[in-house]
Amino acid sequence: MNADLDGLAARVSAARADTEARGETFYPGPSRIHLAMFPPKERWDDWVELDAKSWPRRVEKRYMLVPTTCFNCESACGLLAYVDKDSLQVRKFEGNPESPGSRGRNCAKGPAVINQVTDPDRILHPMRRVGARGAGGWERISWDDALDTLAARIRAAIEEDRANEVMYHVGRPGEDGFTERVLGAWGVDGHNSHTNVCSSGGRAGYQFWMGIDRPSPDHANADVILLISAHLETGHYFNPHAQRITEAKANGARLIVLDVRLSNTATHADHWLAPYPGSEAAICLAIANHLIQTGRYDREFVRRWWNWREYLVDVHPDREPTFEAFEEVLRGQYADYTFAYAEAESGVAAAKIAEIAEIVAGAGTRLSTHNWRSAAAGNEGGWQVSRTLFMLNALLGAVAVPGSTYPNAWNKFVAEPIHLPPHPAAWNELTYPLEYPLGQNELSFLLPHFLDEGRGRLDTYITRVYNPVWTNPDGFSWIEMLTDEDKVGLHAALTPTWNETAYFADLVLPMGLSSERHDITSYEQYDGQWISFRQPVLRAARERMGETITDTRQVNPGEVWEENEFWIELSWRIDPDGTMGIRQYFESRSRPGEKLGVDEYYGWMFENSVPGLKETAAAEGLGALEFMRRYGSYEIAKGIGPLHESPVDASELQTDVSVDGRGRVFSRDPAPAKVNYAPTGAPDPDDAGRRPVGVDVDGQVLRGFPTPSGRLEFYSRTLVDWGWAEHALPTYIKSHIHPDQLADGQVPLISTFRLPTQIHTRSANSKWLDELSHANPLWIHPSHAAQLDVQTGDLVRVETELGHFVVKAWVTEGIRPGVVACSHHMGRWRLQGGFSTTVALDREGSRWAMRPTAAHGSFASDDPDTARIWWSDVGVHQNMTFGVHPDPISGMHCWHQAVRVTRAQPGDTAGDIVVDTERSREVYRDWLTKTRDARSTSPNGERRPRWLIRPLKPTGDAFRIDGPVARRTTAP
Ligand code: SF4
């Protein structure tokens, strides 16, 4: 397969070169693909194709092609909706060649959006529960009823100083801050996210280096690509990245993959290393040590951009603060991370690691690296995996130059909105508790335990494309929380589809899919900046045909709504007369006193805060909004380059300029006009209140990085100041599943990997995807299987710290011996039929059991395909059996599990789950003891370093431990 793909890429390149040589025209959009590959955009108003289903008759179909953005993962690939001009319905989705990130390509999940749109089981109307929560009774209600119910509760909570009882909990945002600004307008610190079960580990490692929490690898131009992830099949931005990795390989780049499984990505690697899980940082450090000891690093880059001087002054005050002294200290600091040490930790041969180190050393600045989720999300201390991986870039100067890894904020564009409400002036300890002052994101998965301990209650809990009962660990604790009306007063689930959490809601509100709502997206996928527009495609099509649409419900199926209009309407109903100060942020600018509409919201943004868009649109005789509705994407800039090297403008260095001991330059000059709101760390002002504007590098004031020092922080004084001095440098933290930690008979379970054709919680209603992938057998090596007397297809019991689950075995050499793995995508369940398994839930006190009650299979619906379902195995919901493992620093849930695998016992059925939630509370308390509480570690009486990134960062005194908080934390 590897050779096939390489061959294909080479043939495409050769064909392109041939065509160019003949002087023929390529499609002029960003894809640079031949005309035959995509409908030319000039013909999108009236595109004619033969109808495949009418074959062998030649029946022409006329389409209007309308762009939107895929919402089936975070890659935000462009889609083109084929709107049938006769029926005014979408017939299919294909790739949008105008999308600079995806360049017309999609994975299987993009075209499968049509399954979701036509899903016979989708939610089409607002619903209210009847009877007990979770009992399955529902009645249809009006949107007015739902909005008035929510608005009255939220208004009362704000007016009665209970604002922290309002929480919005998002799974996949898919937009750049719209809903955060809604909460800001309400003055509520109620943003909660899924990030600490997803990417916080990876983010924290990058943030401590650069003040920016994501990498942007320039794979296409790299000579060496080093992945601790599965980016050719899944992972962050995988389709946009996979196509660029494939191009680089066609041009001779070498691909190195660290993965305990033989993933599809590993099959394409030139070098596949399958280390013991959790040992990845030891391998990175052995490579780093090789670069250091052999002097194969970019001395000038390290000298200019690492905060080595601060390190020497703080940690080695006895040494002269010279770079040569630092190099000597560095050699001593890392000397123990030998190849032999890495072999002992990882099980990968020292000679192989040495070979990889040489390849990395030879890459120079053309080394692109990426770690996201994977090892950073699996292990205690996983954040040091991304920190030690980026250290290789930082040593080689492979930062923000072609073929290297960029800070993501420089390859991303966040446009300024029409209204920018202030951030809340209070702190919610249910999301950022004092035990986790450095937690990268909200401690979202601990919410049931916090409420159980009496730390607060929720009056109004809104989940949005978020399914914690299924996605999070410890799902039975979530069911216990959601069914307790003393803990959760009202739960509203905003979701396009039924899911395991929506069953335990009071209101289920139908939200739009990729083609039924507005959003802006912009992601770091190459060295450039772009924005894409997700839009309700039938609205855009009918407007292009001359209709006036004033509400997206006029074109969406049933009463499915889009969220922007929903939040605007809800906010008006919370503050109908404007006296609470909320309504002003949802009012029209052009029609004062009237409600803001989505056309004005996006039109203003595109006209006023996206550089060059207005002019580009005008050149085609279009307004900026019209341009985006027609093409869906706009590339703002390419070749952004090393922004840290940009000189600070002299206009920012006029008033009361000062330089601190580490070279940070401050001034009182006003900040320059903002053009990019991409999230970065926000360095603190100095003691006199001056703003940090840059960093002194060899006598020149350069923009630098948004860290406290303005440099890349090899040494994190933040970690020292907050009680974690032993982890201030890139180092190796032994995982909670390190062999030293395993009891007799235990092995590590890898539960984090994705399948290319599934989407965490949203794909249960995509029939094509379900047919492709529907089971999650346990990967087990033949040597391990032989010990257990297990063969492929046999049932095994996997015993976790909370209970056990029963699953089929898959005996394969594609997994490291002594490690087992199970994809987390499967085991979707419900209490009544459909695409998911029908199960029964039994409870005796804290002991829960889930058992499938009927074989999965075909069923009757409006879609004849549901009668053709041929598979019966839909896997097991393993996450239910996992206790919570918050990393004491990053707060990331450490997903890997120590388990015992045995043959199934008599009476066991595939999909069985047994859990004791009293045990889950013990596990929670065990991990809490690992933390270092801000009440004892804070150096300044504050809850958290202000410079760290935080969604909806509160303002002013809210940071103080004794500052404003609506509900006081009670010490556990
Ligand atoms: S990678 Fe696939 S699922 Fe993700 S946005 Fe692109 S097409 Fe959609």
mmCIF file of C-alpha atoms and ligand atoms in Angstrom, residues 70-79 102 105-111 113 237-240 756 759, ligand 1:
data_model
loop_
_atom_site.group_PDB
_atom_site.id
_atom_site.type_symbol
_atom_site.label_atom_id
_atom_site.label_comp_id
_atom_site.label_asym_id
_atom_site.label_seq_id
_atom_site.Cartn_x
_atom_site.Cartn_y
_atom_site.Cartn_z
ATOM 1 C CA CYS A 70 -17.120 19.634 7.049
ATOM 2 C CA PHE A 71 -17.881 19.275 10.776
ATOM 3 C CA ASN A 72 -17.036 15.604 11.107
ATOM 4 C CA CYS A 73 -13.664 16.258 12.657
ATOM 5 C CA GLU A 74 -11.573 19.302 13.484
ATOM 6 C CA SER A 75 -9.826 19.481 10.083
ATOM 7 C CA ALA A 76 -12.533 21.756 8.651
ATOM 8 C CA CYS A 77 -12.137 20.478 5.089
ATOM 9 C CA GLY A 78 -14.078 22.209 2.374
ATOM 10 C CA LEU A 79 -17.195 20.514 1.054
ATOM 11 C CA SER A 102 -7.981 20.435 2.165
ATOM 12 C CA ARG A 105 -9.849 16.308 -0.891
ATOM 13 C CA ASN A 106 -11.878 14.673 1.834
ATOM 14 C CA CYS A 107 -11.790 11.509 3.865
ATOM 15 C CA ALA A 108 -14.744 9.110 3.915
ATOM 16 C CA LYS A 109 -16.439 11.136 6.617
ATOM 17 C CA GLY A 110 -16.861 14.175 4.361
ATOM 18 C CA PRO A 111 -19.161 12.643 1.733
ATOM 19 C CA VAL A 113 -22.453 14.058 5.709
ATOM 20 C CA TYR A 237 -5.987 17.981 10.748
ATOM 21 C CA PHE A 238 -5.117 14.619 9.309
ATOM 22 C CA ASN A 239 -6.512 14.917 5.768
ATOM 23 C CA PRO A 240 -4.820 18.288 5.113
ATOM 24 C CA PRO A 756 -10.213 6.745 9.905
ATOM 25 C CA ILE A 759 -16.160 10.279 14.333
HETATM 26 S S1 SF4 B 1 -10.651 14.996 7.493
HETATM 27 FE FE1 SF4 B 1 -12.611 14.031 6.886
HETATM 28 S S2 SF4 B 1 -13.971 14.298 8.651
HETATM 29 FE FE2 SF4 B 1 -12.253 15.685 8.913
HETATM 30 S S3 SF4 B 1 -13.011 17.632 8.102
HETATM 31 FE FE3 SF4 B 1 -11.873 16.562 6.452
HETATM 32 S S4 SF4 B 1 -13.445 15.419 5.328
HETATM 33 FE FE4 SF4 B 1 -14.350 16.015 7.278
#
